[in-house]
Amino acid sequence: MKVLVIGSGAREHAIVWKLSQSPKVSEIFSAPGNGGISQIAKCVNIKVEDTDVLLSFALKESIDLTIVGPEVPLVAGIVDKFTEKGLKIFGPCKKSAMLEGSKKYAKEFMMKHGIPTAKYAVYNSFNEAINGLDEFSFPLVIKADGLAAGKGVVICNNKEEAYEAVRGIIEDRKFGEAGKEIIIEEFLEGIEASLMCLVDGNKIIPLESAKDHKRLLDNDEGPNTGGMGCISPNKILDEKLMAEIKVEILEKVLNGLQNEKLDFKGILFIGLMVTVEGAKVLEFNVRFGDPETEVILPRLESDIVNIFLKTIDGTISQEDLKWSPKSCVCTVLASGGYPEAYEKGKVISGLDKVDSDVLIFHAGTKRVDNIITDGGRVLAVTTLADSIDEGRKKIYENINKIYFDGMQYRKDIGKKLN
Ligand code: AMP
Ligand code: GLY
């Protein structure tokens, strides 16, 4: 089979790596890919938002299966376009992708189908939003409705911060049209967990659990980032809680998708807050998580092509997923200055020195003569181990062998934080 993976992060590198192990796969393309992906797939220079160009490429190359990494092409309707032309593609249709593309839509979906989530209200003018603040107590959460590259959520501790957030989103349009409407939301206290699920139209099947580390600095301090590390499994999602989540969230989500006639065939990523009242949904993403995918796929023992095809055909079952009992730990090496401005083009050294059982998934890298940095998050250093603690030791021993100018990373991934 000829397979195309759309995207350029460590998530896509992990997907390409897993696909490359399948005996069914003869050739892998990635658009646009990165320095690491280029070592195992053919990278084609097409941007993820150029859905028409991607379609022409897939038709010209007779691609048998396309996997979409990021949300932007999904929300733009790439799945509908490919499906209309008879191409197999893994991901939700445009309408279903609204679960990530509009936080208002996601909230309405949750309310309508009885899915536990934070109390909220939606506003489309500065004055209304400011008046609406009185309905909530501090801290509260302010969110831009649309896609904002993970930056559209602000936790506000007082009125001043809330005014600034509302002004930034709705008046200054910091996130463009994504900020036409804002959501004000009750702040939920608890422990976060990420749960990715396969949805095939008939079933919703959770993958193994993971815990993201979104803050830049150790002890969960500093600004939010795209994710600085991850572990799997996430111990908080034990059997008892998973049984509750199945009834209170997963079954209701599936029921909602079916009732709304949403053709969802792909990954539904559920961001959870485990509160004293049980698990509540913070957000939906309609794609694989990053860095969650980097710790989940190394634990998957089954052929991933089979899983993609069966999900698209609506015939996936729990038996198709075999998991390693091992733990997986991943620490992200980022450019100096990230998540604010950072420099690119720094030579990365030491990659040839890391142990053979350490996986290096590339994110912002480019291959010129050497591998150089080309983004904020640069490498996801990952390993399977008998325990999180053992994995953690191995990761940090190996990170010591890697260097690029300005390199920064968290030293506490996999340490007990909660
Ligand atoms: P989201 O993109 O909606 O997941 O928000 C990004 C991050 O903001 C989440 O991972 C949480 O850490 C935090 N967050 C979002 N909504 C809430 C909430 N209602 N209460 C507490 N924290 C939240
Ligand atoms: N790790 C969260 C996300 O992929 O959005």
Tab-separated table of C-alpha atoms and ligand atoms in Angstrom:
chain	number	residue	atom	x	y	z
A	1	MET	CA	0.000	0.000	0.000
A	2	LYS	CA	1.028	3.577	-0.619
A	3	VAL	CA	0.370	5.717	2.436
A	4	LEU	CA	0.399	9.501	2.916
A	5	VAL	CA	0.822	11.134	6.331
A	6	ILE	CA	-0.109	14.812	6.525
A	7	GLY	CA	1.793	16.924	9.047
A	8	SER	CA	5.296	17.720	10.231
A	9	GLY	CA	5.564	17.119	13.966
A	10	ALA	CA	6.826	14.408	16.296
A	11	ARG	CA	3.269	13.049	16.255
A	12	GLU	CA	3.524	12.470	12.504
A	13	HIS	CA	7.027	11.015	12.865
A	14	ALA	CA	5.620	8.502	15.380
A	15	ILE	CA	2.766	7.623	12.985
A	16	VAL	CA	5.175	7.197	10.045
A	17	TRP	CA	7.504	5.089	12.223
A	18	LYS	CA	4.631	2.799	13.236
A	19	LEU	CA	3.362	2.545	9.635
A	20	SER	CA	6.858	1.609	8.476
A	21	GLN	CA	6.623	-1.570	10.596
A	22	SER	CA	3.568	-2.827	8.732
A	23	PRO	CA	4.149	-5.521	6.098
A	24	LYS	CA	1.177	-4.047	4.222
A	25	VAL	CA	2.981	-0.763	3.544
A	26	SER	CA	5.216	-0.469	0.486
A	27	GLU	CA	5.789	3.283	0.341
A	28	ILE	CA	5.221	6.189	2.733
A	29	PHE	CA	4.917	9.839	1.781
A	30	SER	CA	4.690	12.729	4.210
A	31	ALA	CA	3.516	16.271	3.498
A	32	PRO	CA	5.453	18.262	4.432
A	33	GLY	CA	7.292	15.971	6.906
A	34	ASN	CA	10.503	16.933	8.706
A	35	GLY	CA	14.169	15.991	9.053
A	36	GLY	CA	13.430	12.785	10.958
A	37	ILE	CA	10.505	11.679	8.825
A	38	SER	CA	12.662	12.133	5.715
A	39	GLN	CA	14.815	9.204	6.901
A	40	ILE	CA	11.912	6.736	6.592
A	41	ALA	CA	9.456	8.380	4.170
A	42	LYS	CA	9.449	10.544	1.057
A	43	CYS	CA	8.726	14.123	2.088
A	44	VAL	CA	6.723	16.248	-0.324
A	45	ASN	CA	6.691	19.974	0.077
A	46	ILE	CA	2.938	20.633	0.398
A	47	LYS	CA	1.530	22.649	3.282
A	48	VAL	CA	-1.085	20.965	5.492
A	49	GLU	CA	-3.649	23.683	4.714
A	50	ASP	CA	-3.333	23.237	0.927
A	51	THR	CA	-6.031	20.591	0.835
A	52	ASP	CA	-6.612	20.831	-2.943
A	53	VAL	CA	-2.920	20.320	-3.662
A	54	LEU	CA	-2.857	17.387	-1.247
A	55	LEU	CA	-5.846	15.877	-3.040
A	56	SER	CA	-4.189	16.244	-6.464
A	57	PHE	CA	-1.038	14.644	-5.083
A	58	ALA	CA	-2.964	11.705	-3.587
A	59	LEU	CA	-4.835	11.145	-6.848
A	60	LYS	CA	-1.692	11.416	-8.979
A	61	GLU	CA	0.248	8.977	-6.766
A	62	SER	CA	-2.748	6.628	-6.278
A	63	ILE	CA	-2.378	6.817	-2.511
A	64	ASP	CA	-4.228	3.919	-0.840
A	65	LEU	CA	-4.523	5.448	2.614
A	66	THR	CA	-4.080	8.972	4.006
A	67	ILE	CA	-3.633	9.805	7.687
A	68	VAL	CA	-4.212	13.396	8.799
A	69	GLY	CA	-2.120	14.589	11.757
A	70	PRO	CA	-3.129	18.196	12.520
A	71	GLU	CA	-6.561	19.748	13.002
A	72	VAL	CA	-6.370	22.531	10.406
A	73	PRO	CA	-6.968	20.377	7.287
A	74	LEU	CA	-9.631	18.357	9.133
A	75	VAL	CA	-11.579	21.472	10.074
A	76	ALA	CA	-11.157	22.687	6.473
A	77	GLY	CA	-12.880	19.512	5.246
A	78	ILE	CA	-10.049	17.448	3.757
A	79	VAL	CA	-11.793	14.183	4.633
A	80	ASP	CA	-14.926	15.115	2.671
A	81	LYS	CA	-12.767	16.088	-0.335
A	82	PHE	CA	-10.782	12.842	-0.361
A	83	THR	CA	-13.847	10.675	0.282
A	84	GLU	CA	-15.767	12.299	-2.598
A	85	LYS	CA	-12.969	11.208	-4.917
A	86	GLY	CA	-13.054	7.658	-3.535
A	87	LEU	CA	-9.808	7.946	-1.558
A	88	LYS	CA	-9.460	6.293	1.855
A	89	ILE	CA	-8.608	8.793	4.553
A	90	PHE	CA	-8.424	8.482	8.333
A	91	GLY	CA	-10.131	11.365	10.141
A	92	PRO	CA	-13.526	12.944	10.791
A	93	CYS	CA	-15.601	14.759	8.172
A	94	LYS	CA	-15.794	18.562	8.234
A	95	LYS	CA	-18.978	18.693	10.299
A	96	SER	CA	-17.590	16.325	12.955
A	97	ALA	CA	-14.325	18.268	13.048
A	98	MET	CA	-16.320	21.202	14.467
A	99	LEU	CA	-15.977	19.422	17.816
A	100	GLU	CA	-12.465	20.852	17.781
A	101	GLY	CA	-12.987	23.742	15.352
A	102	SER	CA	-15.588	25.486	17.529
A	103	LYS	CA	-15.516	25.324	21.300
A	104	LYS	CA	-19.081	26.679	21.316
A	105	TYR	CA	-20.220	23.790	19.127
A	106	ALA	CA	-18.390	21.303	21.368
A	107	LYS	CA	-20.009	22.773	24.485
A	108	GLU	CA	-23.482	22.679	22.924
A	109	PHE	CA	-22.867	19.053	21.930
A	110	MET	CA	-21.874	18.208	25.494
A	111	MET	CA	-24.876	19.981	27.028
A	112	LYS	CA	-27.301	18.384	24.601
A	113	HIS	CA	-26.009	14.889	25.233
A	114	GLY	CA	-25.483	15.127	28.991
A	115	ILE	CA	-21.679	14.931	28.911
A	116	PRO	CA	-20.114	16.355	32.101
A	117	THR	CA	-18.177	19.580	31.471
A	118	ALA	CA	-17.534	22.989	33.071
A	119	LYS	CA	-20.418	25.508	33.240
A	120	TYR	CA	-20.068	28.140	30.539
A	121	ALA	CA	-21.548	31.031	28.599
A	122	VAL	CA	-20.856	32.351	25.084
A	123	TYR	CA	-20.453	36.051	24.178
A	124	ASN	CA	-19.794	37.969	20.984
A	125	SER	CA	-19.154	41.488	22.241
A	126	PHE	CA	-16.757	43.037	24.708
A	127	ASN	CA	-19.501	44.592	26.864
A	128	GLU	CA	-21.619	41.463	27.042
A	129	ALA	CA	-18.604	39.401	28.013
A	130	ILE	CA	-17.579	41.851	30.714
A	131	ASN	CA	-21.119	41.870	32.142
A	132	GLY	CA	-21.110	38.081	31.958
A	133	LEU	CA	-18.072	37.894	34.258
A	134	ASP	CA	-20.406	38.445	37.223
A	135	GLU	CA	-21.984	35.039	36.618
A	136	PHE	CA	-18.680	33.340	37.460
A	137	SER	CA	-16.235	33.396	40.345
A	138	PHE	CA	-12.459	33.656	40.002
A	139	PRO	CA	-10.405	31.949	38.789
A	140	LEU	CA	-12.294	31.497	35.536
A	141	VAL	CA	-11.312	30.433	32.057
A	142	ILE	CA	-11.680	32.468	28.866
A	143	LYS	CA	-11.459	30.744	25.505
A	144	ALA	CA	-11.561	31.850	21.876
A	145	ASP	CA	-14.232	29.865	20.045
A	146	GLY	CA	-12.162	28.824	17.033
A	147	LEU	CA	-8.755	27.282	16.330
A	148	ALA	CA	-5.899	29.219	17.908
A	149	ALA	CA	-2.962	26.789	17.666
A	150	GLY	CA	-3.421	25.816	21.310
A	151	LYS	CA	-3.039	29.405	22.510
A	152	GLY	CA	-6.681	30.486	22.778
A	153	VAL	CA	-7.246	29.556	26.442
A	154	VAL	CA	-6.524	31.982	29.278
A	155	ILE	CA	-6.960	31.261	32.973
A	156	CYS	CA	-7.845	34.532	34.732
A	157	ASN	CA	-7.407	35.117	38.456
A	158	ASN	CA	-9.054	38.526	38.678
A	159	LYS	CA	-11.089	41.121	36.770
A	160	GLU	CA	-8.022	42.857	35.307
A	161	GLU	CA	-6.757	39.634	33.765
A	162	ALA	CA	-10.229	38.828	32.462
A	163	TYR	CA	-10.621	42.286	30.866
A	164	GLU	CA	-7.238	41.875	29.180
A	165	ALA	CA	-8.099	38.409	27.890
A	166	VAL	CA	-11.514	39.478	26.564
A	167	ARG	CA	-10.029	42.570	24.900
A	168	GLY	CA	-7.209	40.568	23.330
A	169	ILE	CA	-9.543	37.974	21.866
A	170	ILE	CA	-12.654	39.917	20.894
A	171	GLU	CA	-11.378	43.453	20.201
A	172	ASP	CA	-7.746	43.056	19.168
A	173	ARG	CA	-8.547	39.760	17.399
A	174	LYS	CA	-5.289	38.184	18.575
A	175	PHE	CA	-6.498	34.937	17.050
A	176	GLY	CA	-8.287	36.516	14.094
A	177	GLU	CA	-11.791	35.269	13.312
A	178	ALA	CA	-11.321	32.447	15.853
A	179	GLY	CA	-12.034	35.159	18.444
A	180	LYS	CA	-15.344	36.368	17.006
A	181	GLU	CA	-16.988	34.646	19.936
A	182	ILE	CA	-15.625	33.817	23.346
A	183	ILE	CA	-16.519	31.288	25.966
A	184	ILE	CA	-16.298	32.066	29.652
A	185	GLU	CA	-16.033	28.929	31.683
A	186	GLU	CA	-15.978	27.776	35.275
A	187	PHE	CA	-12.468	26.784	36.406
A	188	LEU	CA	-12.294	23.083	37.176
A	189	GLU	CA	-9.952	21.902	39.840
A	190	GLY	CA	-8.435	18.450	39.549
A	191	ILE	CA	-5.936	16.306	37.713
A	192	GLU	CA	-5.743	16.338	33.923
A	193	ALA	CA	-5.637	13.253	31.750
A	194	SER	CA	-5.686	12.641	28.010
A	195	LEU	CA	-7.782	9.872	26.533
A	196	MET	CA	-7.643	9.194	22.814
A	197	CYS	CA	-10.393	7.017	21.384
A	198	LEU	CA	-10.904	5.309	18.053
A	199	VAL	CA	-14.346	6.115	16.680
A	200	ASP	CA	-15.662	4.132	13.709
A	201	GLY	CA	-19.282	5.273	13.598
A	202	ASN	CA	-20.485	2.234	15.541
A	203	LYS	CA	-18.050	2.072	18.418
A	204	ILE	CA	-15.808	4.195	20.563
A	205	ILE	CA	-12.699	2.390	21.805
A	206	PRO	CA	-10.248	4.106	24.155
A	207	LEU	CA	-6.532	3.711	23.497
A	208	GLU	CA	-4.146	3.466	26.446
A	209	SER	CA	-4.116	6.580	28.637
A	210	ALA	CA	-1.491	9.318	28.737
A	211	LYS	CA	-0.503	12.364	30.724
A	212	ASP	CA	0.688	15.470	28.931
A	213	HIS	CA	2.924	18.105	30.585
A	214	LYS	CA	1.791	21.378	29.027
A	215	ARG	CA	3.710	23.901	31.102
A	216	LEU	CA	7.190	24.936	29.998
A	217	LEU	CA	8.967	24.573	33.331
A	218	ASP	CA	9.462	21.954	36.028
A	219	ASN	CA	6.754	21.542	38.682
A	220	ASP	CA	4.151	22.632	36.123
A	221	GLU	CA	5.266	26.249	36.177
A	222	GLY	CA	5.703	28.789	33.381
A	223	PRO	CA	3.616	29.351	30.260
A	224	ASN	CA	1.556	26.739	28.423
A	225	THR	CA	3.231	25.062	25.462
A	226	GLY	CA	2.286	22.501	22.842
A	227	GLY	CA	3.459	19.857	25.338
A	228	MET	CA	6.901	19.361	26.895
A	229	GLY	CA	6.629	15.680	27.680
A	230	CYS	CA	4.292	12.788	28.191
A	231	ILE	CA	3.928	9.475	29.951
A	232	SER	CA	1.749	6.444	29.380
A	233	PRO	CA	-0.087	4.947	31.149
A	234	ASN	CA	-1.658	7.670	33.252
A	235	LYS	CA	-2.231	6.016	36.619
A	236	ILE	CA	-5.142	8.284	37.502
A	237	LEU	CA	-7.269	6.591	34.841
A	238	ASP	CA	-7.544	3.319	36.741
A	239	GLU	CA	-10.105	0.601	36.051
A	240	LYS	CA	-12.752	2.087	38.319
A	241	LEU	CA	-12.534	5.563	36.831
A	242	MET	CA	-12.397	4.160	33.289
A	243	ALA	CA	-15.620	2.235	33.972
A	244	GLU	CA	-17.272	5.507	35.036
A	245	ILE	CA	-15.872	7.398	32.047
A	246	LYS	CA	-17.226	4.719	29.724
A	247	VAL	CA	-20.771	5.250	30.968
A	248	GLU	CA	-20.718	8.979	31.744
A	249	ILE	CA	-18.678	10.164	28.759
A	250	LEU	CA	-17.829	7.643	26.033
A	251	GLU	CA	-21.271	6.121	25.565
A	252	LYS	CA	-22.857	9.570	25.610
A	253	VAL	CA	-20.364	10.851	23.034
A	254	LEU	CA	-21.096	7.939	20.698
A	255	ASN	CA	-24.817	8.391	21.170
A	256	GLY	CA	-24.420	12.119	20.433
A	257	LEU	CA	-22.412	11.500	17.265
A	258	GLN	CA	-25.025	9.046	16.018
A	259	ASN	CA	-27.956	11.304	16.911
A	260	GLU	CA	-26.374	14.272	15.164
A	261	LYS	CA	-25.549	12.052	12.183
A	262	LEU	CA	-21.897	12.975	12.415
A	263	ASP	CA	-19.712	10.753	10.268
A	264	PHE	CA	-16.788	10.448	12.626
A	265	LYS	CA	-14.148	7.923	11.638
A	266	GLY	CA	-10.874	8.669	13.314
A	267	ILE	CA	-9.432	9.656	16.645
A	268	LEU	CA	-11.422	11.617	19.183
A	269	PHE	CA	-9.034	13.042	21.769
A	270	ILE	CA	-10.795	13.811	25.022
A	271	GLY	CA	-9.038	16.229	27.369
A	272	LEU	CA	-10.282	15.378	30.864
A	273	MET	CA	-10.155	17.003	34.266
A	274	VAL	CA	-10.606	14.444	37.021
A	275	THR	CA	-12.425	16.398	39.724
A	276	VAL	CA	-13.891	15.369	43.079
A	277	GLU	CA	-17.221	15.041	41.255
A	278	GLY	CA	-15.724	12.691	38.671
A	279	ALA	CA	-14.172	13.204	35.244
A	280	LYS	CA	-15.308	16.187	33.185
A	281	VAL	CA	-14.475	17.053	29.588
A	282	LEU	CA	-12.222	20.091	29.067
A	283	GLU	CA	-12.000	19.805	25.319
A	284	PHE	CA	-12.321	17.585	22.305
A	285	ASN	CA	-9.674	17.286	19.628
A	286	VAL	CA	-10.484	15.366	16.492
A	287	ARG	CA	-7.001	13.968	15.889
A	288	PHE	CA	-4.078	12.292	17.576
A	289	GLY	CA	-2.614	14.274	20.471
A	290	ASP	CA	0.919	15.565	20.471
A	291	PRO	CA	2.939	14.422	22.489
A	292	GLU	CA	0.417	11.724	23.526
A	293	THR	CA	0.915	9.829	20.258
A	294	GLU	CA	4.653	9.580	20.874
A	295	VAL	CA	4.046	7.548	24.063
A	296	ILE	CA	1.009	5.576	22.895
A	297	LEU	CA	2.216	4.211	19.548
A	298	PRO	CA	5.408	2.622	20.954
A	299	ARG	CA	3.104	0.624	23.260
A	300	LEU	CA	0.915	-0.579	20.391
A	301	GLU	CA	1.820	-4.105	19.319
A	302	SER	CA	-0.771	-4.511	16.538
A	303	ASP	CA	-0.439	-3.526	12.891
A	304	ILE	CA	-1.555	0.098	12.736
A	305	VAL	CA	-2.664	-0.155	9.090
A	306	ASN	CA	-5.247	-2.720	10.088
A	307	ILE	CA	-6.522	-0.362	12.771
A	308	PHE	CA	-6.803	2.571	10.365
A	309	LEU	CA	-8.586	0.514	7.710
A	310	LYS	CA	-11.023	-1.126	10.111
A	311	THR	CA	-11.879	2.223	11.692
A	312	ILE	CA	-12.618	3.709	8.268
A	313	ASP	CA	-14.738	0.649	7.395
A	314	GLY	CA	-16.646	0.814	10.698
A	315	THR	CA	-15.476	-2.630	11.866
A	316	ILE	CA	-12.838	-1.910	14.517
A	317	SER	CA	-12.983	-3.962	17.713
A	318	GLN	CA	-11.116	-4.056	21.002
A	319	GLU	CA	-9.403	-7.296	19.904
A	320	ASP	CA	-7.647	-5.384	17.113
A	321	LEU	CA	-5.632	-3.487	19.719
A	322	LYS	CA	-2.817	-5.307	21.514
A	323	TRP	CA	-0.844	-3.252	24.004
A	324	SER	CA	2.560	-3.689	25.580
A	325	PRO	CA	2.311	-3.716	29.391
A	326	LYS	CA	5.420	-1.516	29.439
A	327	SER	CA	5.416	2.171	30.285
A	328	CYS	CA	6.508	4.874	27.905
A	329	VAL	CA	8.155	8.210	28.698
A	330	CYS	CA	8.845	11.090	26.327
A	331	THR	CA	10.652	14.373	26.987
A	332	VAL	CA	10.582	17.194	24.466
A	333	LEU	CA	13.728	19.177	23.656
A	334	ALA	CA	12.748	22.701	22.642
A	335	SER	CA	14.501	25.738	21.156
A	336	GLY	CA	15.650	28.494	23.520
A	337	GLY	CA	12.900	31.119	23.843
A	338	TYR	CA	10.025	28.739	23.001
A	339	PRO	CA	6.998	29.180	23.350
A	340	GLU	CA	7.817	32.809	22.498
A	341	ALA	CA	10.231	33.837	19.723
A	342	TYR	CA	13.120	31.446	19.077
A	343	GLU	CA	15.924	31.017	16.552
A	344	LYS	CA	16.085	28.228	13.985
A	345	GLY	CA	18.948	26.602	12.108
A	346	LYS	CA	20.998	25.327	15.063
A	347	VAL	CA	22.984	22.169	14.353
A	348	ILE	CA	21.846	19.187	16.436
A	349	SER	CA	24.649	16.910	17.588
A	350	GLY	CA	24.813	13.591	19.383
A	351	LEU	CA	21.815	11.887	17.777
A	352	ASP	CA	24.083	9.026	16.675
A	353	LYS	CA	25.183	8.467	20.284
A	354	VAL	CA	21.802	7.661	21.836
A	355	ASP	CA	21.046	4.078	22.897
A	356	SER	CA	19.392	1.890	20.292
A	357	ASP	CA	16.253	1.423	22.392
A	358	VAL	CA	15.643	5.171	22.606
A	359	LEU	CA	13.325	6.551	19.945
A	360	ILE	CA	13.908	10.060	18.704
A	361	PHE	CA	10.788	11.486	17.102
A	362	HIS	CA	11.584	14.711	15.275
A	363	ALA	CA	9.309	17.753	15.455
A	364	GLY	CA	10.870	21.043	14.258
A	365	THR	CA	13.898	19.703	12.374
A	366	LYS	CA	15.203	19.917	8.854
A	367	ARG	CA	17.840	17.877	7.084
A	368	VAL	CA	20.322	20.011	5.172
A	369	ASP	CA	23.879	18.623	5.436
A	370	ASN	CA	23.232	17.987	9.101
A	371	ILE	CA	20.007	17.826	11.034
A	372	ILE	CA	19.232	21.373	12.144
A	373	THR	CA	16.495	22.903	14.293
A	374	ASP	CA	13.483	24.259	12.416
A	375	GLY	CA	10.797	24.885	15.026
A	376	GLY	CA	9.933	25.505	18.676
A	377	ARG	CA	9.623	21.923	19.767
A	378	VAL	CA	12.536	20.087	18.172
A	379	LEU	CA	12.826	16.464	19.325
A	380	ALA	CA	10.712	14.080	21.382
A	381	VAL	CA	13.091	11.672	23.137
A	382	THR	CA	11.111	8.544	23.931
A	383	THR	CA	11.584	5.124	25.466
A	384	LEU	CA	9.658	2.069	26.572
A	385	ALA	CA	10.634	0.658	29.966
A	386	ASP	CA	9.399	-1.641	32.710
A	387	SER	CA	8.339	1.360	34.777
A	388	ILE	CA	7.927	5.098	34.346
A	389	ASP	CA	10.823	5.590	36.747
A	390	GLU	CA	13.160	3.397	34.744
A	391	GLY	CA	12.072	5.087	31.505
A	392	ARG	CA	12.682	8.464	33.047
A	393	LYS	CA	16.285	7.559	34.003
A	394	LYS	CA	17.009	6.260	30.514
A	395	ILE	CA	15.586	9.366	28.860
A	396	TYR	CA	17.650	11.789	30.898
A	397	GLU	CA	20.880	9.761	30.478
A	398	ASN	CA	20.379	9.947	26.730
A	399	ILE	CA	19.363	13.602	26.601
A	400	ASN	CA	22.828	14.330	28.044
A	401	LYS	CA	24.296	13.070	24.761
A	402	ILE	CA	22.256	15.461	22.586
A	403	TYR	CA	23.031	19.133	22.106
A	404	PHE	CA	21.948	22.186	20.180
A	405	ASP	CA	22.456	25.830	20.989
A	406	GLY	CA	19.699	27.072	23.324
A	407	MET	CA	18.230	23.596	23.995
A	408	GLN	CA	15.733	23.577	26.868
A	409	TYR	CA	13.664	20.788	28.397
A	410	ARG	CA	11.847	19.788	31.555
A	411	LYS	CA	13.789	17.673	34.016
A	412	ASP	CA	10.735	16.267	35.788
A	413	ILE	CA	8.801	14.311	33.151
A	414	GLY	CA	7.577	11.126	34.790
A	415	LYS	CA	8.304	12.355	38.313
A	416	LYS	CA	5.284	12.145	40.540
A	417	LEU	CA	3.609	15.550	40.300
A	418	ASN	CA	0.050	15.042	41.484
B	1	AMP	P1	-8.140	23.361	26.226
B	1	AMP	O1	-7.450	23.747	24.939
B	1	AMP	O2	-9.577	23.709	26.292
B	1	AMP	O3	-7.837	21.957	26.671
B	1	AMP	O4	-7.392	24.205	27.333
B	1	AMP	C1	-5.977	24.166	27.492
B	1	AMP	C2	-5.645	23.960	28.942
B	1	AMP	O5	-6.276	24.950	29.745
B	1	AMP	C3	-6.140	22.630	29.495
B	1	AMP	O6	-5.263	21.590	29.238
B	1	AMP	C4	-6.251	22.955	30.980
B	1	AMP	O7	-4.994	22.880	31.589
B	1	AMP	C5	-6.701	24.397	30.974
B	1	AMP	N1	-8.173	24.498	31.064
B	1	AMP	C6	-9.061	24.602	30.052
B	1	AMP	N2	-10.324	24.682	30.513
B	1	AMP	C7	-10.247	24.637	31.843
B	1	AMP	C8	-11.202	24.670	32.906
B	1	AMP	N3	-12.507	24.813	32.665
B	1	AMP	N4	-10.753	24.582	34.179
B	1	AMP	C9	-9.426	24.470	34.437
B	1	AMP	N5	-8.479	24.442	33.498
B	1	AMP	C10	-8.868	24.522	32.214
B	2	GLY	N1	-1.522	17.353	23.797
B	2	GLY	C1	-2.677	18.074	23.502
B	2	GLY	C2	-2.983	18.220	22.084
B	2	GLY	O1	-2.509	17.488	21.249
B	2	GLY	O2	-3.759	19.113	21.748
